[in-house]
Coordinates of C-alpha atoms and ligand atoms in Angstrom, one line a residue:
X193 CA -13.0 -7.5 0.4
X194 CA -15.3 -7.5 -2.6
X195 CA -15.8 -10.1 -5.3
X196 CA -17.4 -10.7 -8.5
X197 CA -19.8 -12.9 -9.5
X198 CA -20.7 -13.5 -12.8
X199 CA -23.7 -15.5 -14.5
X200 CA -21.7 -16.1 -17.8
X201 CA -22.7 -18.0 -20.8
X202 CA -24.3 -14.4 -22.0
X203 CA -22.9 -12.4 -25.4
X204 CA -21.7 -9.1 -25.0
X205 CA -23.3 -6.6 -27.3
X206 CA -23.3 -2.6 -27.4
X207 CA -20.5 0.0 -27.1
X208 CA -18.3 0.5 -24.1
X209 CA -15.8 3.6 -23.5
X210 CA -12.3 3.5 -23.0
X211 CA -10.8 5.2 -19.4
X212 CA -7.8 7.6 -19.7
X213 CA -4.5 5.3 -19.8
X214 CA -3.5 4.1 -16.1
X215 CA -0.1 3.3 -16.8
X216 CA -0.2 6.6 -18.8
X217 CA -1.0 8.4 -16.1
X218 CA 0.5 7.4 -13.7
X219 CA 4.4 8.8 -14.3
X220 CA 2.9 12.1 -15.8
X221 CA 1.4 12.5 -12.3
X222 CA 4.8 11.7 -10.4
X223 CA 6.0 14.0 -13.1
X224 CA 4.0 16.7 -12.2
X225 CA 6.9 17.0 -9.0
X226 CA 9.0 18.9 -11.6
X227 CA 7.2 22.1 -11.8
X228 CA 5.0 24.2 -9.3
X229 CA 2.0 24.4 -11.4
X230 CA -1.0 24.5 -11.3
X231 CA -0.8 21.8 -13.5
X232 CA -4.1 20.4 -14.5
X233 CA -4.2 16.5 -16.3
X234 CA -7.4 15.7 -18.2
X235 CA -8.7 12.1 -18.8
X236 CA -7.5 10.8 -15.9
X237 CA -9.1 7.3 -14.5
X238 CA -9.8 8.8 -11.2
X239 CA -11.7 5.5 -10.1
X240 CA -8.6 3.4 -10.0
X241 CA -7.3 2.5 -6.7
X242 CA -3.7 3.0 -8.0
X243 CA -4.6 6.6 -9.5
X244 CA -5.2 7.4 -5.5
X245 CA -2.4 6.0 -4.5
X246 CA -0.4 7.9 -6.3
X247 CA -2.2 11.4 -5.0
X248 CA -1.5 10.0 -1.6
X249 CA 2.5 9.9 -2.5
X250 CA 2.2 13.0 -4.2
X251 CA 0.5 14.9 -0.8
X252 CA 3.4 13.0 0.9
X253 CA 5.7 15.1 -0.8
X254 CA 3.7 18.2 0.0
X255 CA 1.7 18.8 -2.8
X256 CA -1.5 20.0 -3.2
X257 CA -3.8 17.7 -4.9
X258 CA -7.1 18.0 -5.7
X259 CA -9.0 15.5 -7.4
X260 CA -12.3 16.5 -9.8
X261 CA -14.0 13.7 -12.0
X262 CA -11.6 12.4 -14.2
X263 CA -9.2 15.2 -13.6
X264 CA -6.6 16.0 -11.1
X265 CA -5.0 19.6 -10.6
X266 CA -1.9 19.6 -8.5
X267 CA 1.0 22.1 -7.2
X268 CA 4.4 21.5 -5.7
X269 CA 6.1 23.3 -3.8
X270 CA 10.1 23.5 -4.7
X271 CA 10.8 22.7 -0.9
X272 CA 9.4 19.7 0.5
X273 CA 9.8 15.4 1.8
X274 CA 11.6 13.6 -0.6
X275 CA 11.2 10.2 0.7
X276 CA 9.0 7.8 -0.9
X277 CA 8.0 5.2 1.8
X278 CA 8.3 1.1 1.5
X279 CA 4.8 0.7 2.8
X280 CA 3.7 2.9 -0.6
X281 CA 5.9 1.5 -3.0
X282 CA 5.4 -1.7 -2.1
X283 CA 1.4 -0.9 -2.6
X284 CA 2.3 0.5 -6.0
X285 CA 6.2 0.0 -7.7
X286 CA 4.8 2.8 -10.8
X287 CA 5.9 5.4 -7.9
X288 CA 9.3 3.9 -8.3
X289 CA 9.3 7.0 -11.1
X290 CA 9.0 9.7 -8.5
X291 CA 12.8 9.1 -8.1
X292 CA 13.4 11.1 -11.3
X293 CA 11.4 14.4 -10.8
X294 CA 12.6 14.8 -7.1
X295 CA 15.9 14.4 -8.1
X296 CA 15.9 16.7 -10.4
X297 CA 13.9 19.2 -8.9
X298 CA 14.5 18.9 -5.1
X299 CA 18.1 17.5 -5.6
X300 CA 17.1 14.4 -3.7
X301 CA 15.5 11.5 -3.3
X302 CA 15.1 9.0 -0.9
X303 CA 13.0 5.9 -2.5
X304 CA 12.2 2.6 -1.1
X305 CA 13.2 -0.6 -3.0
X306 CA 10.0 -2.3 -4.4
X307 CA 10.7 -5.6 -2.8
X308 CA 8.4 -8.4 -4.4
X309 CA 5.6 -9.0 -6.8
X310 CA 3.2 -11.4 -8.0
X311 CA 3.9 -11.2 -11.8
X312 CA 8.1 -12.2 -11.4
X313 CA 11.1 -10.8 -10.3
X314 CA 11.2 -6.7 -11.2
X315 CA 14.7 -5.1 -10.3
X316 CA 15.8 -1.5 -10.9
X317 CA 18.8 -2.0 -11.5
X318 CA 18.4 0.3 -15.1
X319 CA 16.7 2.8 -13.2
X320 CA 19.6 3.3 -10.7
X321 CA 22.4 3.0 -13.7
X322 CA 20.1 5.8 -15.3
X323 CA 20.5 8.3 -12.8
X324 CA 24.3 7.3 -12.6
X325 CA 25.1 8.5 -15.7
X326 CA 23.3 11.8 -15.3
X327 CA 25.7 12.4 -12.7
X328 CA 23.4 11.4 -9.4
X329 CA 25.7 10.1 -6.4
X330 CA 23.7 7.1 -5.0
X331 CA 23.8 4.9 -2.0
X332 CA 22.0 1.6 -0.4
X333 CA 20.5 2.3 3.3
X334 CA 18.7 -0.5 4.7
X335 CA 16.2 -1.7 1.4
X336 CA 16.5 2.2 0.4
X337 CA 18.2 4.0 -2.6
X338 CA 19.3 8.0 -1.8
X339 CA 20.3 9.7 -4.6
X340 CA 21.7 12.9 -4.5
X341 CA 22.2 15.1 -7.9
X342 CA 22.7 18.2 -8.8
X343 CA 21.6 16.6 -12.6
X344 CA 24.1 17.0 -15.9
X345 CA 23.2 15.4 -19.6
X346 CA 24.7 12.7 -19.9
X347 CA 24.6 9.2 -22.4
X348 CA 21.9 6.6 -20.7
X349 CA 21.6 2.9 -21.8
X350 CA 18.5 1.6 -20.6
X351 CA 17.7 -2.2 -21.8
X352 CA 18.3 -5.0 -20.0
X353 CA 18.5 -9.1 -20.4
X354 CA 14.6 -8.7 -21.0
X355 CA 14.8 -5.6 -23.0
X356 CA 13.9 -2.1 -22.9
X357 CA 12.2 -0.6 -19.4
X358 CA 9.0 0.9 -20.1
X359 CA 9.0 2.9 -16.4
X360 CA 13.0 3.0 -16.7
X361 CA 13.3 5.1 -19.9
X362 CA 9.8 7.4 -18.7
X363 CA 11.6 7.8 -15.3
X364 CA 15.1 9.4 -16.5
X365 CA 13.4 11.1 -19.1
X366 CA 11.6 13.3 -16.6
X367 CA 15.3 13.5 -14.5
X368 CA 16.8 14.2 -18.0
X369 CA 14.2 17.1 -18.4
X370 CA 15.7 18.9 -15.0
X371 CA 19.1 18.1 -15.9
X372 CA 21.9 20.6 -16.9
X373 CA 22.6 20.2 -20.8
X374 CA 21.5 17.4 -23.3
X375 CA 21.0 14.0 -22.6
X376 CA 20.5 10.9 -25.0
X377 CA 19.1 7.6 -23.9
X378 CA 19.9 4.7 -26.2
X379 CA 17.9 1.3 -25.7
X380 CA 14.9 3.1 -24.9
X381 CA 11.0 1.8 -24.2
X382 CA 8.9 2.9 -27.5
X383 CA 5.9 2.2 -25.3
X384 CA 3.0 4.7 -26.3
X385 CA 2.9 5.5 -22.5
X386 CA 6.3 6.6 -23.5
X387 CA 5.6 8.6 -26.1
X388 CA 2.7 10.6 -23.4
X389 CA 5.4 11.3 -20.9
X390 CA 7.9 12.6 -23.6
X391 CA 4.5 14.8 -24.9
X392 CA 4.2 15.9 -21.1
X393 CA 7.3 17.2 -21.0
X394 CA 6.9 19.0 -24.1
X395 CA 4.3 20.9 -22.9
X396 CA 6.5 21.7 -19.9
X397 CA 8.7 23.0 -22.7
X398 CA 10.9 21.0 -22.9
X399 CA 13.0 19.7 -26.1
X400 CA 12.8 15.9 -27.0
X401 CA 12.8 14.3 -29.8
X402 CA 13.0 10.3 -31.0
X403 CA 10.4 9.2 -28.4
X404 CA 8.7 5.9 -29.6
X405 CA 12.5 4.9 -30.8
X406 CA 15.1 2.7 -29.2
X407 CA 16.6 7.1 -28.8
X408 CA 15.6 9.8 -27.3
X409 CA 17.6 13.1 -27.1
X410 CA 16.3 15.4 -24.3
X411 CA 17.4 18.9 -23.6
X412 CA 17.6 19.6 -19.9
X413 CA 16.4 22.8 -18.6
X414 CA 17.9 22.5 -15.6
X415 CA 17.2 22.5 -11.9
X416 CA 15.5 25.6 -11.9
X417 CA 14.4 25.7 -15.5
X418 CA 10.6 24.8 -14.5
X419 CA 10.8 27.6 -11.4
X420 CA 7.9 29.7 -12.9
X421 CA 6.0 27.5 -15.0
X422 CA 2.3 26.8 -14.1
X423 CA -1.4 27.1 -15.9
X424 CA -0.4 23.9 -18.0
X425 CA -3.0 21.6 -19.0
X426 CA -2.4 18.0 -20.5
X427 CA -5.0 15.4 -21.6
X428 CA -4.2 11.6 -21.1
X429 CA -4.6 9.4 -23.6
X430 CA -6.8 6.0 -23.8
X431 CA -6.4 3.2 -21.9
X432 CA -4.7 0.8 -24.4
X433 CA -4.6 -2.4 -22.2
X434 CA -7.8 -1.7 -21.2
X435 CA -9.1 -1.5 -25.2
X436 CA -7.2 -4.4 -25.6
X437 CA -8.7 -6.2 -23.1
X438 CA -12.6 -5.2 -23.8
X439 CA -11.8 -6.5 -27.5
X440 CA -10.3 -9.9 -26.1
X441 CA -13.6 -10.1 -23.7
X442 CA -16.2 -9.5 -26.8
X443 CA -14.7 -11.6 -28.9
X444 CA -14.8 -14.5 -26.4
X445 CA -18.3 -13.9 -25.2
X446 CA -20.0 -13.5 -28.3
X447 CA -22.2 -10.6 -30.1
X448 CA -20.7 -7.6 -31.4
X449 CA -19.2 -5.1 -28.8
X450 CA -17.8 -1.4 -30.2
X451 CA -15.4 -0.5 -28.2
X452 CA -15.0 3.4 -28.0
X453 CA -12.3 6.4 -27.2
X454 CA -9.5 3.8 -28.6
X455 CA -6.3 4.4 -30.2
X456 CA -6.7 0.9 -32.8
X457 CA -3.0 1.9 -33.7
X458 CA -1.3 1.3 -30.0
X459 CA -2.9 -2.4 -30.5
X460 CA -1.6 -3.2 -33.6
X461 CA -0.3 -6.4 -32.7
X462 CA -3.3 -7.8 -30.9
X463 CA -5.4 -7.0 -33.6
X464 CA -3.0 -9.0 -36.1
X465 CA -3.4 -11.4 -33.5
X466 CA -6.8 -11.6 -33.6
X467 CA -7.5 -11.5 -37.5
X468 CA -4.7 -14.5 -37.8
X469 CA -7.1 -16.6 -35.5
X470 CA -10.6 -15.8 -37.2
X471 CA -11.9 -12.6 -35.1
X472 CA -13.9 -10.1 -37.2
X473 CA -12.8 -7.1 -36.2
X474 CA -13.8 -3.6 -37.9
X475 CA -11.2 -1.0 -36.9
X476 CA -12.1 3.0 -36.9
X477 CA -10.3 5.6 -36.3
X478 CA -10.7 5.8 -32.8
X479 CA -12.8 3.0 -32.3
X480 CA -12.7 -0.9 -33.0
X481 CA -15.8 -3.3 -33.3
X482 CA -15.6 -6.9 -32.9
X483 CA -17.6 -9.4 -33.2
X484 CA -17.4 -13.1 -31.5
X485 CA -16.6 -16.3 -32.7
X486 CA -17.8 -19.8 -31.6
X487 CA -13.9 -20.8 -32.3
X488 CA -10.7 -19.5 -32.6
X489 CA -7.8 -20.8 -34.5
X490 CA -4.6 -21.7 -32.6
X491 CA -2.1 -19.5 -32.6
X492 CA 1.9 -19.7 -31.4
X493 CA 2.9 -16.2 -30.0
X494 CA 5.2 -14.5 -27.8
X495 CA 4.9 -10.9 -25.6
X496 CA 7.6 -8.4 -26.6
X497 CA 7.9 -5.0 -25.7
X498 CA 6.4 -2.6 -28.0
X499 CA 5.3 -2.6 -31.2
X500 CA 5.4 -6.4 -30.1
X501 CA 2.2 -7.9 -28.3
X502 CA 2.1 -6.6 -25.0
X503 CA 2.5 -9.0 -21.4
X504 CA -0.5 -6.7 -19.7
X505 CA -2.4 -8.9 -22.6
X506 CA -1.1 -12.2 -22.2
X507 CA -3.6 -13.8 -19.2
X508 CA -6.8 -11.7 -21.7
X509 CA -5.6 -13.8 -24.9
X510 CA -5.0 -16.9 -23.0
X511 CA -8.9 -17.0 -22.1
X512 CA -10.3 -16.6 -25.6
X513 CA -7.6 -19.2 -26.8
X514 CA -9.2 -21.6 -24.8
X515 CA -11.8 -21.4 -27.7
X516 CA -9.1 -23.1 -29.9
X517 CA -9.5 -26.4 -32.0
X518 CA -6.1 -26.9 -31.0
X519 CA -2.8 -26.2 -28.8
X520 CA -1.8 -22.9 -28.9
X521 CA 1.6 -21.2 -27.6
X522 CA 1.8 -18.4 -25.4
X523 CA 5.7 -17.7 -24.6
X524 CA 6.5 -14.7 -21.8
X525 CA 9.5 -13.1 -23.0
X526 CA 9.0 -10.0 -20.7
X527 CA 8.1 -11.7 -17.2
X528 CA 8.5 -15.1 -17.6
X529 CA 6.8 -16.4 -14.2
X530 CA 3.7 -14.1 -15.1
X531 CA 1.2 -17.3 -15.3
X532 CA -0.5 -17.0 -11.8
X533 CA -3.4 -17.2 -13.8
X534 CA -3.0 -20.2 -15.4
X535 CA -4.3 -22.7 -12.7
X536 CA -7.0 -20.5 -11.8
X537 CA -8.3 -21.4 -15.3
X538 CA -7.8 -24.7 -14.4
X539 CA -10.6 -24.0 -12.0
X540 CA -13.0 -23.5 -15.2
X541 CA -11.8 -26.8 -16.9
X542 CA -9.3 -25.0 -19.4
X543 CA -6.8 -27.2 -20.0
X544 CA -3.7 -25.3 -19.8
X545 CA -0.2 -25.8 -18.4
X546 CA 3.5 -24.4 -18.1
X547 CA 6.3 -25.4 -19.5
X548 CA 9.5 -22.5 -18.7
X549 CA 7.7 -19.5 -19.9
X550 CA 5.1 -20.9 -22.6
X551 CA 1.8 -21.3 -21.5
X552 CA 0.2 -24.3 -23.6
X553 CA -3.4 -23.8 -23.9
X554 CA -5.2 -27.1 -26.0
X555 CA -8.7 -25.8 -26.6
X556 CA -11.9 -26.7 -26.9
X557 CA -12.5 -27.7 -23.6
X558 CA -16.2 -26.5 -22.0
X559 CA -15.1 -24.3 -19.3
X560 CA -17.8 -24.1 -16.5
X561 CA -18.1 -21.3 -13.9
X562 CA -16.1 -21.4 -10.8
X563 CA -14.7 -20.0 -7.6
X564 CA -11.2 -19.0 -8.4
X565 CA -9.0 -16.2 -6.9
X566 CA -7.3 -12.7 -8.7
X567 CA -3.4 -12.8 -8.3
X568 CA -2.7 -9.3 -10.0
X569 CA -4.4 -7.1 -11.9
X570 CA -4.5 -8.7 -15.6
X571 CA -5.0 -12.1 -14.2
X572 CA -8.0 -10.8 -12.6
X573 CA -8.8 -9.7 -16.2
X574 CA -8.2 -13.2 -17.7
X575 CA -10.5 -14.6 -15.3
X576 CA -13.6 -12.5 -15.8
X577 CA -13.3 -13.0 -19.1
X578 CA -13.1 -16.6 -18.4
X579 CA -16.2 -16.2 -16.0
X580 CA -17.9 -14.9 -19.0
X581 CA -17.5 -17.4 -21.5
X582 CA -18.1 -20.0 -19.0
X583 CA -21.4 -22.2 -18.6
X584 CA -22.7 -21.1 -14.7
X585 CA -21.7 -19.1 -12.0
X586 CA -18.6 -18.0 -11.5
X587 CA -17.1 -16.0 -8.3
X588 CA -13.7 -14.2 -9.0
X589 CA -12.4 -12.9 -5.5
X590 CA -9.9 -10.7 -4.5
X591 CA -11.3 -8.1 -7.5
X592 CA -9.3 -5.3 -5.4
X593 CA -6.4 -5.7 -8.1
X594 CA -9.0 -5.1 -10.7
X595 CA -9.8 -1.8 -8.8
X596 CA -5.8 -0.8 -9.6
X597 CA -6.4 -0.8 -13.3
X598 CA -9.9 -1.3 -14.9
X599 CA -12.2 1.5 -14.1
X600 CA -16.2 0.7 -13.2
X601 CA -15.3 -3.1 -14.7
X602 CA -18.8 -4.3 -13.6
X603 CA -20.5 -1.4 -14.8
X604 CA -18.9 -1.3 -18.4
X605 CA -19.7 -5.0 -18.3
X606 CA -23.5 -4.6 -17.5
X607 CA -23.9 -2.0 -19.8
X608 CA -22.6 -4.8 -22.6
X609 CA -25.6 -7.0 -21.7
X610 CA -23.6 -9.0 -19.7
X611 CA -25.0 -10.3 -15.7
X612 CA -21.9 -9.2 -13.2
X613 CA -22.4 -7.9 -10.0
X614 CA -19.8 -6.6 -7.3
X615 CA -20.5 -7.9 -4.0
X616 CA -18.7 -8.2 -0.8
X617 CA -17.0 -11.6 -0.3
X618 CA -18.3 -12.7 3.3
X619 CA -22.2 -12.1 2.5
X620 CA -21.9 -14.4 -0.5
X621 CA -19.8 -16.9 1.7
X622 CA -22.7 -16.9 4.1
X623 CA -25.3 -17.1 2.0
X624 CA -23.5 -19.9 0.7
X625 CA -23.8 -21.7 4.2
X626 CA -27.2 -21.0 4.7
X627 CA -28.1 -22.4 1.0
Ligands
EPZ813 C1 5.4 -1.3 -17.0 O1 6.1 -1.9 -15.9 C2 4.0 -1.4 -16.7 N1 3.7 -0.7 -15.5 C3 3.5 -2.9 -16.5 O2 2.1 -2.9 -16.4 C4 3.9 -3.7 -17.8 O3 3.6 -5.0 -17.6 C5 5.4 -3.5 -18.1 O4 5.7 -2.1 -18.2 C6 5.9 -4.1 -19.4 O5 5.2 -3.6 -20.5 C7 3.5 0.6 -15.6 O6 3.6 1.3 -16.6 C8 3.1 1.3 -14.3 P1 9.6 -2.8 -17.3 P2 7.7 -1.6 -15.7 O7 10.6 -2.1 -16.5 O8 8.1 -0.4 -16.4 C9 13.1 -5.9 -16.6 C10 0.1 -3.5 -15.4 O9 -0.5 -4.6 -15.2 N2 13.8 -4.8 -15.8 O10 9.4 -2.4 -18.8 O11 8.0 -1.8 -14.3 C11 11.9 -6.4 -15.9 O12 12.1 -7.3 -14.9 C12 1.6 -3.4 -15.1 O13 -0.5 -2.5 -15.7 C13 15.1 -4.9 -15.4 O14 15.8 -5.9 -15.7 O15 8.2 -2.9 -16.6 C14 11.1 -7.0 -17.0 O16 11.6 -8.3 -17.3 C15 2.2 -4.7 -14.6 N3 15.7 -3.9 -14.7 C16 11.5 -6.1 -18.2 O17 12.7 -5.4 -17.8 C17 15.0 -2.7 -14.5 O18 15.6 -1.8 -13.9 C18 10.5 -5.0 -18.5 O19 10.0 -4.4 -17.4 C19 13.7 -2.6 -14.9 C20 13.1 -3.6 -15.6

C-alpha cells in the first residue's frame, strides 16, 4: 500500500492538464455492451485503477478489450456471461450501470447489490423501478437482482428523497436505447456526465433529445437495432471534478496555477463559489487560471445536483475554507454522512466539526502537516490539498482511492512546483523507527 508524503507550505505555480472525465467514462464503457463494435473511446484516463476495473468486468462478459494510452477499443459479442459479480461491484458500484446495456442487449442480467460505502448509504432502488417501467421482470436472489426483458418504451421517473440519480438516469438511458419504441424519463440527472452518455448514444444512432434537463425522450432501436454497428469512435470529455479540484488546490496553496483541457462551464458553481470568497480566477474557454489567496471569505453553501455545486467537491472546498476569517457552512444535501474527512483535518489543526449534514469550518486556524488516513476518493483529495497548505510534513495513507479517480496526482503536483512523492507505506513506517 502506497502513501503520500508531502512537504507543504510550497505555492503551486504553472499549468497542469485535465484527464478524460472518470465518471464520464466509466458508463460509456459499460455502454459499449450494447453494440459489437469495434468501438474505440478517446481521452480515456487509462491510469485510474477504476478505469481497469471496469475492463476487467467488461472481459467478464466476454469482451475483447484492449487498452492503448488513453484509449480503449473494445468488442462484444451478442452472446455472452451476464452476471456482474459482488466481489466487482462491491470494488466499484459505477458497474452498477452494466445492468442496462446487458439487458437490453443480451436480455439479461444478473447484477450484484452494491452493499456498503464509505461516503453514506447508496440504494438502487430508482435503478430497479427504471427498468420496471421499461417492462423488465425482476427478482431478489440472495443480495442479487435478475432482470429479465425483452425491453419496450415506456414513462421512467427517476428522482428520489435526495433528488435526481446521476448513474440512475445514465443507466436506463442506455436500456432505453435497446428498448422497443420511445421512452421518456422525467426527473432526470442534468449531470454533464449525462449529457456524454446521451452524446454516446447518439453516435450509436440513436434519437435523444432533452439531455441536461429534468427530460429526456429516447427512441429505442430495439434489441437488435445495434446488430451491425461497429467502427464508432467517441472522445471523452474532461475531468470536471478533477478541474474542480486542481482550482480548489491552487487557490489554497498559493501562486498562480493554469489549469488546462477544462470545460470552465461544467464548474459554474464552484467558480461562483470561489469569486464570492475572494479567489482570482481568470476563466478561458477551455482553460481557467487562478491565483491564491492568503484568506478566503466565509461562505454558507450547500451541494446540489447539477447546475448546483457538486458533493465530489465538498471535502476540496472544505480545505481551502479553512483559510477563512470566519465560520463557514458546508451542508450535504446529496450524501449527508459524506464527512469522513472531516476529523482527518482535525489531524492538521482545522477546526472543523458536524452538526447533521453541515460541516462547520471556523477558519484561520494554522494547519500543520500530519499523518492522517484517505476514506474515499475525494477525501483523499481534501487531504492533500490540506497536506499542501499545511506547515511540515504531512503523510496521507491509503492513497489507493486517489488511484480510482485522479490520474498521475503526484506527478501533476510536482510538475506545479509542489514537493509530493509516492512511496510505499511500510518503508516510511520503518524508516520512521529507525529515526
Ligand atoms: C455519481 O454516483 C458519481 N459516480 C458520484 O461520484 C457522485 O458523487 C454522485 O453521482 C453524485 O453526483 C459516478 O458517476 C460513477 P446518485 P451515483 O445516484 O450516480 C440517492 C466520485 O467520487 N439514490 O446520483 O451513484 C443516493 O443515495 C463518485 O467520483 C437513491 O435514493 O449517485 C444519493 O443520495 C462518488 N436511489 C442521491 O440519490 C437510487 O437508486 C444521488 O446519488 C440511486 C441514488
Amino acid at each position: 500500500m502506497d502513501k503520500f508524503v508531502i512537504r507543504g507550505g510550497l505555492p503551486l505555480n504553472g499549468q497542469v492538464e485535465i484527464s478524460g472525465s472518470k465518471n464520464g467514462s466509466l458508463p460509456i464503457l459499460f455502454g459499449s455492451l450494447l453494440a459489437p463494435g469495434p468501438l474505440l473511446l478517446e481521452g480515456v484516463p487509462t491510469g485510474l485503477r477504476d478505469i481497469n476495473t471496469t475492463l476487467e468486468i467488461l472481459r467478464q462478459f466476454g469482451a475483447e478489450v484492449e487498452k492503448r494510452d488513453h484509449q480503449v477499443a473494445i468488442e462484444v459479442p451478442t452472446q455472452g456471461p451476464v452476471k456482474a459479480p459482488y466481489d466487482l461491484v462491491k470494488k466499484m458500484r459505477a458497474s452498477i450501470s452494466s445492468f442496462g446495456p446487458l439487458l437490453a442487449r443480451r436480455g439479461e442480467a444478473v447484477v450484484s447489490l452494491p452493499g456498503g460505502c464509505n461516503i453514506g448509504d447508496r440504494p438502487i432502488d430508482l435503478h430497479i423501478q427504471g427498468m420496471e417501467a421499461l417492462g423488465a421482470k425482476i427478482r431478489h436472489e440472495n443480495g442479487y437482482i435478475i432482470a429479465n426483458g425483452p425491453l419496450k418504451g415506456g414513462s421512467v421517473y427517476l428522482s428520489g428523497p435526495m433528488g435526481p440519480t446521476v448513474l440512475g438516469t445514465q443507466n436506463v438511458m442506455m436500456a432505453a436505447a435497446g428498448a422497443d419504441g420511445v421512452s421518456v424519463i422525467e426527473g432526470a440527472a442534468c449531470e454533464p456526465e449525462v449529457v456524454s452518455t446521451a452524446d454516446f448514444l447518439r453516435t450509436l444512432g440513436v434519437k435523444i433529445e432533452g439531455d441536461g434537463s429534468p427530460t429526456i425522450r429516447i427512441e429505442g432501436v430495439g434489441q437488435d437495432g445495434f446488430a451491425s454497428l461497429g467502427g464508432v469512435t467517441f472522445t471523452i470529455p474532461p475531468d470536471r471534478i478533477e478541474t474542480g479540484t486542481y482550482i480548489l488546490a491552487g487557490a489554497a496553496a498559493g501562486g498562480r496555477v493554469e489549469v488546462r483541457n477544462c470545460r470552465p462551464k461544467d464548474n459554474l458553481a464552484l467558480l461562483s463559489i470561489l469569486k464570492n470568497i475572494g479567489v482570482p480566477l481568470e476563466i478561458g474557454e477551455d482553460s481557467v487560471t487562478v491565483t491564491g489567496v492568503d484568506q478566503v471569505t466565509p461562505c454558507d453553501v450547500a451541494t446540489l445536483a447539477y447546475p448546483g455545486f457538486p458533493t465530489d467537491l465538498q471535502g476540496p472546498l472544505m480545505a481551502l475554507l479553512c483559510k477563512t476569517d470566519g465560520v463557514s457552512l458546508i451542508t450535504e444535501k446529496i450524501f449527508p454522512d459524506r464527512f469522513m474527512h472531516l476529523s482527518e483535518l482535525r489531524r492538521f489543526g482545522a477546526k472543523v466539526r458536524k452538526e447533521g449534514s453541515t460541516g462547520i469550518i471556523e477558519g484561520g486556524a494554522p494547519l500543520h502537516g500530519a499523518e492522517v488516513m484517505a476514506s474515499d476518493l475525494r477525501a483523499s483529495a481534501c487531504l492533500v490539498i490540506a497536506g499542501l497548505m499545511a506547515s511540515g510534513t504531512t503523510q496521507v495513507r491509503r492513497i489507493y482511492h486517489l488511484q480510482r479517480g485522479y490520474e498521475s496526482m503526484e506527478v501533476k503536483l510536482r510538475g506545479l512546483g509542489a514537493d509530493v512523492e509516492r512511496v510505499e507505506d511500510r518503508q516510511i513506517e520503518s524508516e520512521t523507527v529507525q529515526g
